[in-house]
mmCIF file of C-alpha atoms in Angstrom:
data_model
loop_
_atom_site.group_PDB
_atom_site.id
_atom_site.type_symbol
_atom_site.label_atom_id
_atom_site.label_comp_id
_atom_site.label_asym_id
_atom_site.label_seq_id
_atom_site.Cartn_x
_atom_site.Cartn_y
_atom_site.Cartn_z
ATOM 1 C CA MET A 33 -13.970 27.419 -13.687
ATOM 2 C CA GLU A 34 -16.294 24.216 -14.628
ATOM 3 C CA CYS A 35 -16.986 21.987 -12.409
ATOM 4 C CA LYS A 36 -17.915 18.443 -13.969
ATOM 5 C CA THR A 37 -19.829 15.397 -12.070
ATOM 6 C CA PHE A 38 -19.687 11.917 -13.056
ATOM 7 C CA ASP A 39 -22.001 8.845 -12.377
ATOM 8 C CA ILE A 40 -21.336 8.413 -9.204
ATOM 9 C CA ALA A 41 -22.759 11.013 -7.245
ATOM 10 C CA GLY A 42 -20.205 12.728 -4.718
ATOM 11 C CA PRO A 43 -16.725 13.578 -7.401
ATOM 12 C CA VAL A 44 -16.469 16.330 -8.822
ATOM 13 C CA GLU A 45 -13.499 17.977 -11.111
ATOM 14 C CA ILE A 46 -13.065 21.455 -11.069
ATOM 15 C CA ILE A 47 -10.972 22.519 -13.982
ATOM 16 C CA PRO A 48 -10.243 26.470 -13.739
ATOM 17 C CA ARG A 49 -10.125 28.834 -16.420
ATOM 18 C CA LYS A 50 -6.611 30.072 -17.113
ATOM 19 C CA LEU A 51 -6.090 33.427 -17.950
ATOM 20 C CA GLY A 52 -2.872 33.987 -20.199
ATOM 21 C CA ASP A 53 0.342 36.805 -21.743
ATOM 22 C CA GLU A 54 3.284 36.487 -22.250
ATOM 23 C CA ARG A 55 4.251 36.884 -18.461
ATOM 24 C CA GLY A 56 2.451 32.988 -17.818
ATOM 25 C CA TYR A 57 -0.958 32.781 -17.220
ATOM 26 C CA PHE A 58 -3.670 33.644 -13.535
ATOM 27 C CA THR A 59 -6.032 30.777 -12.438
ATOM 28 C CA GLU A 60 -8.720 30.894 -9.804
ATOM 29 C CA LEU A 61 -7.670 27.728 -8.312
ATOM 30 C CA PHE A 62 -10.520 27.420 -5.730
ATOM 31 C CA ARG A 63 -13.929 29.289 -5.034
ATOM 32 C CA GLU A 64 -16.120 28.487 -2.759
ATOM 33 C CA ASP A 65 -19.621 30.332 -4.266
ATOM 34 C CA ARG A 66 -19.106 27.564 -6.749
ATOM 35 C CA PHE A 67 -17.484 25.006 -5.347
ATOM 36 C CA ALA A 68 -20.542 24.697 -2.144
ATOM 37 C CA PRO A 69 -23.062 24.146 -4.444
ATOM 38 C CA MET A 70 -21.342 21.268 -5.782
ATOM 39 C CA ALA A 71 -20.397 19.205 -2.667
ATOM 40 C CA GLY A 72 -22.167 20.991 -0.076
ATOM 41 C CA PRO A 73 -20.652 23.372 2.580
ATOM 42 C CA ILE A 74 -17.006 22.170 3.110
ATOM 43 C CA ARG A 75 -14.374 23.772 5.451
ATOM 44 C CA PHE A 76 -10.646 22.792 4.874
ATOM 45 C CA VAL A 77 -9.146 22.176 8.483
ATOM 46 C CA GLN A 78 -5.673 20.417 6.488
ATOM 47 C CA GLU A 79 -3.924 20.694 3.852
ATOM 48 C CA ASN A 80 -1.306 18.154 2.871
ATOM 49 C CA GLN A 81 1.441 18.142 0.254
ATOM 50 C CA SER A 82 2.993 14.776 -1.287
ATOM 51 C CA LEU A 83 6.076 14.034 -3.409
ATOM 52 C CA SER A 84 6.618 10.904 -5.340
ATOM 53 C CA ALA A 85 10.258 10.722 -7.374
ATOM 54 C CA ARG A 86 8.916 7.609 -9.396
ATOM 55 C CA VAL A 87 7.132 7.352 -12.685
ATOM 56 C CA GLY A 88 4.374 4.570 -11.586
ATOM 57 C CA THR A 89 4.386 5.222 -8.044
ATOM 58 C CA ILE A 90 1.013 4.191 -6.363
ATOM 59 C CA ARG A 91 -0.623 5.603 -3.190
ATOM 60 C CA GLY A 92 -3.757 4.491 -1.730
ATOM 61 C CA LEU A 93 -6.247 3.352 -1.694
ATOM 62 C CA HIS A 94 -6.625 5.472 1.577
ATOM 63 C CA PHE A 95 -10.078 6.838 4.192
ATOM 64 C CA GLN A 96 -10.421 8.058 7.359
ATOM 65 C CA THR A 97 -13.595 6.830 8.856
ATOM 66 C CA HIS A 98 -16.439 8.776 11.349
ATOM 67 C CA PRO A 99 -15.857 10.715 13.464
ATOM 68 C CA MET A 100 -12.480 11.457 11.757
ATOM 69 C CA GLY A 101 -13.775 11.055 7.603
ATOM 70 C CA GLN A 102 -11.976 13.645 5.424
ATOM 71 C CA GLY A 103 -12.924 14.997 2.276
ATOM 72 C CA LYS A 104 -9.890 15.713 -0.106
ATOM 73 C CA LEU A 105 -9.403 18.471 -2.984
ATOM 74 C CA VAL A 106 -6.131 16.655 -4.928
ATOM 75 C CA ARG A 107 -4.259 18.942 -7.158
ATOM 76 C CA CYS A 108 -0.822 18.155 -9.015
ATOM 77 C CA ALA A 109 1.590 20.775 -8.506
ATOM 78 C CA ALA A 110 3.938 19.617 -10.531
ATOM 79 C CA GLY A 111 3.810 16.556 -12.723
ATOM 80 C CA ALA A 112 0.524 14.106 -13.418
ATOM 81 C CA ILE A 113 -1.081 11.515 -11.597
ATOM 82 C CA LEU A 114 -4.136 9.106 -12.511
ATOM 83 C CA ASP A 115 -6.745 10.312 -9.495
ATOM 84 C CA VAL A 116 -9.171 7.755 -8.197
ATOM 85 C CA ALA A 117 -11.822 7.429 -6.430
ATOM 86 C CA VAL A 118 -13.917 3.972 -4.800
ATOM 87 C CA ASP A 119 -17.411 4.589 -3.442
ATOM 88 C CA ILE A 120 -17.009 2.564 -0.321
ATOM 89 C CA ARG A 121 -20.920 3.529 0.790
ATOM 90 C CA HIS A 122 -22.539 0.311 1.986
ATOM 91 C CA ASP A 123 -25.856 1.435 0.635
ATOM 92 C CA SER A 124 -25.154 4.065 -1.889
ATOM 93 C CA PRO A 125 -26.445 2.284 -5.952
ATOM 94 C CA THR A 126 -22.419 2.845 -6.887
ATOM 95 C CA PHE A 127 -21.100 1.025 -4.020
ATOM 96 C CA GLY A 128 -17.872 -0.990 -5.681
ATOM 97 C CA GLN A 129 -17.074 1.672 -7.999
ATOM 98 C CA TRP A 130 -14.650 3.992 -9.429
ATOM 99 C CA ILE A 131 -13.689 7.064 -10.997
ATOM 100 C CA ALA A 132 -10.602 8.333 -12.456
ATOM 101 C CA VAL A 133 -9.146 11.395 -13.474
ATOM 102 C CA GLU A 134 -5.747 12.500 -15.066
ATOM 103 C CA LEU A 135 -4.642 15.433 -13.292
ATOM 104 C CA THR A 136 -2.144 17.634 -14.138
ATOM 105 C CA ALA A 137 -0.038 20.578 -13.308
ATOM 106 C CA GLU A 138 -0.603 22.279 -16.806
ATOM 107 C CA LYS A 139 -3.930 21.534 -16.124
ATOM 108 C CA CYS A 140 -4.083 23.159 -12.849
ATOM 109 C CA ASN A 141 -7.819 20.312 -12.395
ATOM 110 C CA GLN A 142 -8.364 18.834 -9.084
ATOM 111 C CA LEU A 143 -10.833 16.107 -7.682
ATOM 112 C CA TRP A 144 -13.490 16.741 -5.513
ATOM 113 C CA VAL A 145 -13.273 13.041 -2.980
ATOM 114 C CA PRO A 146 -15.852 13.691 -0.483
ATOM 115 C CA VAL A 147 -16.068 11.608 2.728
ATOM 116 C CA GLY A 148 -17.376 8.110 2.059
ATOM 117 C CA PHE A 149 -14.503 7.758 -0.382
ATOM 118 C CA ALA A 150 -11.366 5.867 -0.758
ATOM 119 C CA HIS A 151 -8.705 7.425 -2.284
ATOM 120 C CA GLY A 152 -5.472 6.638 -4.407
ATOM 121 C CA PHE A 153 -3.655 7.792 -7.605
ATOM 122 C CA CYS A 154 -0.538 6.485 -9.474
ATOM 123 C CA THR A 155 2.232 9.194 -10.917
ATOM 124 C CA LEU A 156 2.742 9.530 -14.399
ATOM 125 C CA ARG A 157 5.369 11.584 -14.551
ATOM 126 C CA PRO A 158 8.664 11.710 -12.552
ATOM 127 C CA ASP A 159 9.077 13.847 -9.133
ATOM 128 C CA THR A 160 5.686 14.077 -8.942
ATOM 129 C CA ILE A 161 4.352 16.637 -5.944
ATOM 130 C CA VAL A 162 0.771 15.989 -5.142
ATOM 131 C CA THR A 163 -1.556 18.674 -2.189
ATOM 132 C CA TYR A 164 -4.833 17.917 -0.909
ATOM 133 C CA ARG A 165 -6.672 20.399 1.727
ATOM 134 C CA VAL A 166 -8.533 17.814 3.594
ATOM 135 C CA THR A 167 -11.659 18.563 5.440
ATOM 136 C CA ASN A 168 -10.560 17.298 9.361
ATOM 137 C CA TYR A 169 -8.017 16.420 10.419
ATOM 138 C CA TYR A 170 -5.517 13.418 9.830
ATOM 139 C CA SER A 171 -6.086 10.324 13.216
ATOM 140 C CA PRO A 172 -3.742 7.674 12.873
ATOM 141 C CA ALA A 173 -6.944 5.688 14.841
ATOM 142 C CA HIS A 174 -9.031 6.290 12.481
ATOM 143 C CA ASP A 175 -6.690 5.981 9.105
ATOM 144 C CA LYS A 176 -8.310 3.384 7.147
ATOM 145 C CA GLY A 177 -7.494 1.878 3.549
ATOM 146 C CA MET A 178 -8.374 -1.050 0.910
ATOM 147 C CA ALA A 179 -6.449 -3.066 -1.624
ATOM 148 C CA TRP A 180 -5.605 -0.751 -4.888
ATOM 149 C CA ASN A 181 -5.784 -3.512 -7.111
ATOM 150 C CA ASP A 182 -9.445 -5.478 -5.768
ATOM 151 C CA PRO A 183 -10.055 -7.493 -8.491
ATOM 152 C CA ALA A 184 -13.918 -7.266 -7.446
ATOM 153 C CA VAL A 185 -13.427 -3.482 -7.931
ATOM 154 C CA GLY A 186 -11.382 -3.406 -11.253
ATOM 155 C CA ILE A 187 -9.913 -0.094 -11.190
ATOM 156 C CA VAL A 188 -7.669 0.285 -14.685
ATOM 157 C CA TRP A 189 -5.048 1.415 -13.398
ATOM 158 C CA PRO A 190 -1.743 2.256 -16.022
ATOM 159 C CA ASP A 191 0.433 0.307 -17.467
ATOM 160 C CA MET A 192 3.285 1.659 -15.664
ATOM 161 C CA ALA A 193 1.865 1.493 -11.938
ATOM 162 C CA ASP A 194 4.526 -0.313 -10.201
ATOM 163 C CA ALA A 195 3.375 -2.374 -7.239
ATOM 164 C CA GLU A 196 6.999 -2.465 -6.005
ATOM 165 C CA THR A 197 6.559 1.397 -5.214
ATOM 166 C CA LEU A 198 3.658 0.145 -2.217
ATOM 167 C CA SER A 199 4.780 1.154 1.515
ATOM 168 C CA GLY A 200 3.980 -1.592 3.899
ATOM 169 C CA LYS A 201 0.975 -0.065 4.998
ATOM 170 C CA ASP A 202 -0.856 -0.483 1.508
ATOM 171 C CA ARG A 203 1.123 -3.831 0.561
ATOM 172 C CA VAL A 204 -2.163 -5.763 3.490
ATOM 173 C CA GLN A 205 -4.593 -3.020 2.486
ATOM 174 C CA PRO A 206 -8.273 -5.429 2.443
ATOM 175 C CA LEU A 207 -10.449 -6.346 -0.473
ATOM 176 C CA LEU A 208 -13.522 -4.063 -0.274
ATOM 177 C CA ALA A 209 -15.535 -6.879 0.646
ATOM 178 C CA ASP A 210 -13.856 -7.421 3.843
ATOM 179 C CA LEU A 211 -14.138 -3.748 5.170
ATOM 180 C CA PRO A 212 -16.850 -3.152 7.825
ATOM 181 C CA HIS A 213 -19.567 -0.828 6.828
ATOM 182 C CA TYR A 214 -18.135 2.228 7.305
ATOM 183 C CA PHE A 215 -20.386 5.428 5.134
ATOM 184 C CA SER A 216 -23.909 5.499 4.770
ATOM 185 C CA VAL A 217 -25.460 7.152 1.505
ATOM 186 C CA LYS A 218 -26.989 9.005 4.592
ATOM 187 C CA ASP A 219 -24.044 10.599 5.976
#
């Protein structure tokens, strides 16, 4: 299992090693002893799954505020996505910067998105299934988001990204500049 870090502190891409033969393959998707040194002590309490039928479906950018902040370990079980994390920790030297990773079912790679980051994705193939383990339970009262296409953030989405696929909630999310100071690097 390889763990790849980014110029923005916090997110980690996990790339498992596959052991294959004529039957298929075996891989370890998660090992706490390898993950914890990169991400800290993490306890997952809920696992979620979404299906997006259309190519270009945009989901996000989402996060939960304290005390219900969620770290997410995201994986593509079928299809492929461009997975995005935006640093929204107001005192971070990388505030407003983003990273993106293509997650695919074939590669079995995952992206760790820690608390203090907004998360979203765009599907690259039809019938894409995304699963993610989270460190806190879903809380409607703490469920927040930001605009997926905030020009000040400047995420480079794939050409197929289709704003018509946004949920009603995601169509009216605020810009990063309009968000309260929800997170700190000290959290």
